[in-house]
Short mmCIF file of C-alpha atoms in Angstrom, two decimals:
data_model
loop_
_atom_site.label_atom_id
_atom_site.label_comp_id
_atom_site.label_asym_id
_atom_site.label_seq_id
_atom_site.Cartn_x
_atom_site.Cartn_y
_atom_site.Cartn_z
CA MET L 1 -5.68 -27.72 -5.70
CA ILE L 2 -8.34 -29.75 -4.28
CA GLU L 3 -7.75 -33.18 -3.22
CA LEU L 4 -10.64 -35.92 -1.77
CA GLN L 5 -9.27 -38.66 0.50
CA ASN L 6 -11.45 -42.08 0.75
CA LEU L 7 -14.61 -39.17 0.67
CA THR L 8 -17.69 -41.20 1.91
CA LYS L 9 -21.26 -39.89 2.21
CA THR L 10 -24.22 -42.15 3.91
CA PHE L 11 -27.85 -41.57 4.85
CA GLU L 12 -28.66 -44.00 7.29
CA ASN L 13 -28.38 -47.12 5.11
CA PHE L 14 -27.85 -45.34 1.52
CA THR L 15 -24.46 -44.53 0.39
CA ALA L 16 -24.48 -41.64 -1.76
CA VAL L 17 -21.03 -41.12 -1.91
CA ASP L 18 -18.25 -44.05 -1.75
CA SER L 19 -14.87 -43.74 -1.08
CA LEU L 20 -14.14 -41.24 -3.39
CA ASN L 21 -10.34 -40.41 -4.12
CA LEU L 22 -10.16 -37.63 -6.67
CA ARG L 23 -7.22 -34.40 -7.30
CA ILE L 24 -8.07 -31.18 -9.04
CA GLU L 25 -5.34 -29.13 -9.98
CA SER L 26 -5.48 -25.38 -9.27
CA GLY L 27 -6.31 -23.64 -12.29
CA GLU L 28 -7.86 -26.46 -13.91
CA PHE L 29 -11.86 -27.00 -15.18
CA PHE L 30 -12.83 -30.07 -14.01
CA GLY L 31 -16.01 -31.70 -15.02
CA LEU L 32 -18.11 -34.41 -12.88
CA LEU L 33 -20.64 -36.61 -14.76
CA GLY L 34 -23.20 -39.20 -13.93
CA PRO L 35 -26.43 -40.05 -13.58
CA ASN L 36 -29.03 -38.90 -11.31
CA GLY L 37 -28.25 -40.30 -8.15
CA ALA L 38 -24.70 -41.00 -9.17
CA GLY L 39 -23.58 -38.51 -5.96
CA LYS L 40 -22.67 -35.48 -8.05
CA THR L 41 -24.48 -33.11 -5.76
CA THR L 42 -23.66 -34.58 -2.39
CA THR L 43 -19.92 -34.35 -3.60
CA ILE L 44 -20.69 -30.48 -4.18
CA SER L 45 -22.33 -30.14 -0.69
CA MET L 46 -19.69 -31.62 0.96
CA LEU L 47 -17.24 -29.32 -0.73
CA SER L 48 -19.43 -26.43 0.30
CA THR L 49 -19.71 -28.14 3.70
CA LEU L 50 -23.30 -27.80 3.35
CA LEU L 51 -22.98 -31.45 4.41
CA LEU L 52 -20.14 -33.28 6.40
CA PRO L 53 -18.68 -36.25 5.35
CA SER L 54 -19.50 -39.14 7.09
CA SER L 55 -15.73 -40.46 6.61
CA GLY L 56 -12.48 -39.61 4.58
CA GLN L 57 -11.72 -35.71 4.06
CA ILE L 58 -11.28 -32.77 1.74
CA LEU L 59 -7.81 -30.83 1.32
CA ILE L 60 -7.44 -27.37 -0.14
CA ASP L 61 -4.01 -26.33 -0.79
CA GLY L 62 -3.02 -29.53 1.65
CA GLU L 63 -5.04 -28.28 4.72
CA ARG L 64 -8.17 -29.91 5.75
CA LEU L 65 -11.36 -28.41 4.85
CA THR L 66 -13.99 -27.84 8.05
CA ARG L 67 -16.82 -26.09 8.99
CA GLN L 68 -14.55 -24.11 11.23
CA ARG L 69 -11.60 -23.18 8.98
CA GLN L 70 -12.87 -19.93 7.79
CA ASP L 71 -9.88 -19.28 5.93
CA LEU L 72 -10.28 -22.23 3.35
CA LYS L 73 -14.06 -21.75 3.17
CA GLN L 74 -13.55 -18.05 1.84
CA LYS L 75 -11.41 -19.75 -0.97
CA VAL L 76 -14.59 -21.49 -2.28
CA SER L 77 -17.84 -20.38 -3.96
CA VAL L 78 -21.06 -22.40 -5.02
CA ILE L 79 -23.82 -22.22 -7.54
CA THR L 80 -26.68 -24.23 -6.82
CA GLN L 81 -29.14 -25.48 -9.28
CA GLU L 82 -31.73 -23.71 -7.26
CA TYR L 83 -32.36 -19.92 -7.49
CA SER L 84 -31.35 -18.88 -3.99
CA MET L 85 -32.30 -14.95 -3.99
CA ARG L 86 -34.99 -13.15 -2.94
CA GLN L 87 -37.66 -11.82 -5.59
CA ASP L 88 -38.38 -8.72 -4.64
CA MET L 89 -34.72 -7.57 -4.56
CA ASP L 90 -33.27 -5.88 -7.22
CA MET L 91 -29.22 -6.91 -8.50
CA ASP L 92 -27.50 -4.48 -6.17
CA GLU L 93 -29.23 -5.11 -3.19
CA ILE L 94 -28.50 -8.95 -3.92
CA MET L 95 -24.91 -8.25 -4.44
CA GLU L 96 -24.70 -5.70 -1.17
CA TYR L 97 -26.26 -8.55 0.83
CA GLN L 98 -23.73 -11.32 -0.16
CA GLY L 99 -21.14 -8.71 0.60
CA ARG L 100 -22.34 -7.73 4.17
CA LEU L 101 -22.39 -11.45 5.02
CA TYR L 102 -18.81 -11.63 4.44
CA TYR L 103 -18.11 -8.20 6.24
CA MET L 104 -16.67 -6.70 2.96
CA PRO L 105 -16.75 -2.63 3.37
CA VAL L 106 -19.81 -0.72 1.12
CA ARG L 107 -17.21 0.75 -0.91
CA GLN L 108 -15.60 -2.60 -1.96
CA ILE L 109 -18.92 -4.11 -3.04
CA ARG L 110 -19.97 -1.47 -4.62
CA ALA L 111 -16.58 -1.24 -7.09
CA LYS L 112 -16.45 -5.02 -7.21
CA THR L 113 -20.40 -5.08 -8.12
CA GLU L 114 -19.34 -2.35 -11.05
CA GLU L 115 -16.71 -4.79 -12.22
CA LEU L 116 -18.69 -8.06 -12.24
CA PHE L 117 -21.76 -6.51 -13.84
CA GLU L 118 -19.69 -5.02 -16.76
CA PHE L 119 -18.00 -7.78 -17.10
CA ALA L 120 -21.23 -10.20 -17.15
CA GLY L 121 -23.35 -7.73 -19.27
CA LEU L 122 -25.55 -7.12 -16.65
CA THR L 123 -24.81 -3.56 -15.92
CA SER L 124 -28.03 -1.93 -18.00
CA HIS L 125 -30.59 -4.59 -16.10
CA ARG L 126 -29.21 -3.91 -12.55
CA LYS L 127 -32.54 -2.01 -11.21
CA LYS L 128 -34.59 -4.99 -12.25
CA THR L 129 -36.10 -7.41 -9.34
CA ILE L 130 -35.17 -10.92 -9.69
CA ARG L 131 -38.68 -11.77 -10.92
CA GLN L 132 -38.34 -9.22 -13.42
CA LEU L 133 -35.41 -11.44 -14.81
CA SER L 134 -34.79 -13.74 -17.51
CA GLY L 135 -32.95 -17.39 -16.36
CA GLY L 136 -30.23 -16.73 -18.35
CA MET L 137 -29.53 -13.32 -16.52
CA LYS L 138 -30.50 -14.69 -12.96
CA ARG L 139 -27.92 -17.45 -13.78
CA LYS L 140 -25.28 -14.67 -14.45
CA LEU L 141 -26.23 -12.89 -11.14
CA MET L 142 -25.57 -15.81 -9.37
CA VAL L 143 -22.40 -16.09 -11.25
CA CYS L 144 -21.58 -12.57 -9.97
CA ARG L 145 -22.56 -12.88 -6.26
CA ALA L 146 -20.27 -16.15 -6.08
CA LEU L 147 -17.42 -14.04 -7.25
CA LEU L 148 -17.68 -11.17 -5.24
CA THR L 149 -15.55 -12.22 -2.26
CA ASP L 150 -12.60 -13.65 -4.80
CA PRO L 151 -12.85 -17.27 -4.46
CA GLN L 152 -10.25 -19.18 -5.82
CA ILE L 153 -12.58 -21.99 -6.57
CA LEU L 154 -15.93 -22.29 -7.88
CA LEU L 155 -18.22 -25.09 -7.87
CA LEU L 156 -21.06 -25.18 -10.36
CA ASP L 157 -24.16 -27.50 -9.66
CA GLU L 158 -25.92 -27.71 -12.81
CA PRO L 159 -25.23 -23.79 -13.39
CA THR L 160 -26.72 -23.89 -17.09
CA ALA L 161 -30.09 -26.05 -16.12
CA GLY L 162 -32.95 -24.51 -18.06
CA MET L 163 -31.61 -22.09 -19.77
CA ASP L 164 -31.76 -21.85 -23.64
CA ALA L 165 -29.48 -22.51 -26.32
CA ILE L 166 -28.25 -18.89 -26.46
CA SER L 167 -28.11 -17.82 -22.62
CA ARG L 168 -26.11 -21.70 -22.12
CA ARG L 169 -23.39 -20.32 -24.88
CA GLN L 170 -22.89 -17.01 -23.42
CA MET L 171 -22.78 -18.86 -19.84
CA TRP L 172 -19.90 -20.84 -21.37
CA ASN L 173 -18.08 -17.87 -22.54
CA LEU L 174 -18.34 -16.67 -19.28
CA LEU L 175 -16.88 -19.39 -17.65
CA ARG L 176 -13.95 -19.66 -20.11
CA GLN L 177 -12.71 -16.35 -19.12
CA LEU L 178 -12.67 -16.96 -15.58
CA ASN L 179 -10.82 -19.92 -16.03
CA GLU L 180 -8.51 -18.47 -18.23
CA GLN L 181 -7.89 -15.99 -15.33
CA GLY L 182 -7.03 -18.81 -13.17
CA LEU L 183 -10.11 -19.56 -11.08
CA THR L 184 -10.38 -23.62 -10.83
CA ILE L 185 -13.80 -24.56 -11.37
CA LEU L 186 -15.48 -27.90 -10.62
CA LEU L 187 -18.59 -28.65 -13.04
CA THR L 188 -21.35 -31.25 -12.62
CA THR L 189 -23.97 -31.09 -15.63
CA HIS L 190 -26.37 -33.24 -17.59
CA TYR L 191 -25.29 -30.96 -20.79
CA ILE L 192 -22.67 -33.59 -21.58
CA GLU L 193 -21.60 -31.50 -24.94
CA GLU L 194 -21.19 -28.80 -22.01
CA ALA L 195 -18.04 -30.63 -20.58
CA GLN L 196 -17.00 -31.55 -23.59
CA SER L 197 -16.53 -27.84 -24.49
CA LEU L 198 -15.45 -27.07 -21.47
CA CYS L 199 -13.42 -29.03 -19.17
CA GLY L 200 -9.58 -30.34 -19.75
CA ARG L 201 -10.72 -33.29 -17.46
CA VAL L 202 -13.78 -35.12 -16.73
CA ALA L 203 -14.38 -37.68 -14.07
CA LEU L 204 -17.36 -40.48 -14.67
CA MET L 205 -19.68 -41.29 -11.43
CA ASN L 206 -22.11 -44.00 -10.82
CA GLY L 207 -23.99 -45.13 -7.70
CA GLY L 208 -21.88 -42.73 -5.58
CA LYS L 209 -18.21 -44.58 -6.93
CA LEU L 210 -15.90 -42.61 -9.27
CA THR L 211 -15.57 -45.02 -12.15
CA GLU L 212 -13.09 -43.25 -14.74
CA VAL L 213 -10.86 -40.22 -14.85
CA ASN L 214 -9.76 -39.09 -18.31
CA THR L 215 -9.99 -35.91 -20.91
CA PRO L 216 -12.74 -35.66 -23.06
CA ALA L 217 -10.50 -36.37 -25.97
CA GLY L 218 -9.10 -39.21 -24.26
CA PHE L 219 -12.25 -40.88 -23.40
CA ILE L 220 -13.15 -40.54 -27.26
CA GLU L 221 -10.02 -41.86 -28.37
CA GLU L 222 -10.16 -45.15 -26.01
CA LEU L 223 -14.12 -45.71 -27.37
CA GLY L 224 -13.46 -45.20 -30.84
CA ALA L 225 -13.08 -41.55 -32.82
CA TRP L 226 -15.62 -42.36 -35.44
CA VAL L 227 -19.15 -44.29 -34.84
CA VAL L 228 -21.59 -45.61 -37.34
CA ASP L 229 -24.92 -45.40 -36.60
CA GLN L 230 -27.45 -48.06 -38.04
CA GLN L 231 -31.34 -47.85 -37.48
CA THR L 232 -32.50 -51.69 -37.22
CA GLN L 233 -35.94 -53.13 -36.01
CA ASP L 234 -34.56 -52.86 -32.50
CA GLY L 235 -33.33 -49.62 -32.59
CA LEU L 236 -30.46 -47.66 -32.91
CA ARG L 237 -27.12 -49.77 -33.05
CA ASN L 238 -23.53 -47.98 -32.71
CA ARG L 239 -20.40 -49.16 -34.19
CA TYR L 240 -17.34 -47.71 -32.98
CA PHE L 241 -14.32 -47.36 -35.14
CA HIS L 242 -10.63 -46.34 -34.39
CA ASP L 243 -9.69 -46.11 -38.07
CA ARG L 244 -11.67 -44.01 -40.23
CA LYS L 245 -11.14 -46.63 -43.19
CA GLU L 246 -12.96 -49.26 -41.28
CA ALA L 247 -15.81 -47.03 -40.42
CA ILE L 248 -16.11 -45.99 -44.13
CA ALA L 249 -16.06 -49.75 -45.11
CA CYS L 250 -18.50 -50.58 -42.72
CA LEU L 251 -21.08 -47.94 -43.67
CA SER L 252 -20.74 -49.28 -47.19
CA GLU L 253 -21.51 -52.92 -46.25
CA LEU L 254 -24.50 -52.43 -43.82
CA ASP L 255 -27.86 -52.39 -45.07
CA GLY L 256 -30.71 -49.88 -44.04
CA GLN L 257 -30.54 -46.54 -42.97
CA CYS L 258 -26.59 -45.80 -41.79
CA THR L 259 -24.96 -42.86 -40.98
CA MET L 260 -21.12 -42.15 -40.02
CA ARG L 261 -20.25 -39.22 -37.77
CA ASP L 262 -17.59 -38.21 -35.04
CA THR L 263 -17.66 -40.02 -31.44
CA THR L 264 -18.84 -37.27 -28.79
CA LEU L 265 -18.27 -37.50 -25.43
CA GLU L 266 -22.01 -38.05 -24.70
CA ASP L 267 -21.12 -41.51 -26.75
CA VAL L 268 -18.42 -42.28 -24.34
CA PHE L 269 -21.29 -41.47 -21.65
CA VAL L 270 -24.17 -43.87 -22.98
CA GLU L 271 -21.73 -46.36 -23.20
CA ARG L 272 -19.61 -46.29 -20.07
CA VAL L 273 -22.55 -45.22 -17.83
CA GLY L 274 -25.85 -45.66 -19.55
CA ARG L 275 -25.35 -48.77 -20.56
CA SER L 276 -25.19 -49.89 -16.63
CA LEU L 277 -28.68 -48.36 -15.99
#
């Protein structure tokens, strides 16, 4: 279980994260959504202890997380936006290097590597150097590296950025399986459909503040399950409805180019966060 209590991070006169209070249950797949500069990556950096809070605290299973608490830090693994691997090393070397950083026995590293490569479908590519891998393979390898030490919590900061649609869906399936096995996952992403598909709950952040927390279905229900899109001279206008019959009636009354569709989490994001931008 992760608990953030009044978590705040300031840089000189700028507050990146402002009094964040949030509780994520063990085994939950939780999404953190917000525009650029919302404070998502800063939050992830504090959870991984790369950054220290200016005030407030982070609790892992009820105990305060600090850089000195190696036992708590080993429960957490992080996958960053950037590819942080040497280009001249192959997959096996990357995994062995990671394991040695955690003082794992070589035999254990190799056994766990076999298991993870098989799970991620990377076994046949293991002797390729990092520079020879596709973007999707690099991301999968980063997942394997993060799982080598059997963490209980996985922090994902834009894990599918730059991946093609097929590789992104393969990554989704991988993450679903990990979560079904009990891994707690915190995801930040700009692919809103990714959060809608994967996350049990989602939090919206803007300007360093946490604005709302709900399930994707709950957010959609609050806004209205159906939307009528009308193309006007001023651009696209969206009208949301809780009742499907009302949406159909509106569609029949409007002039011009109109369509009706299901509301998505992206619509919620645009209405709740995008309008303020």
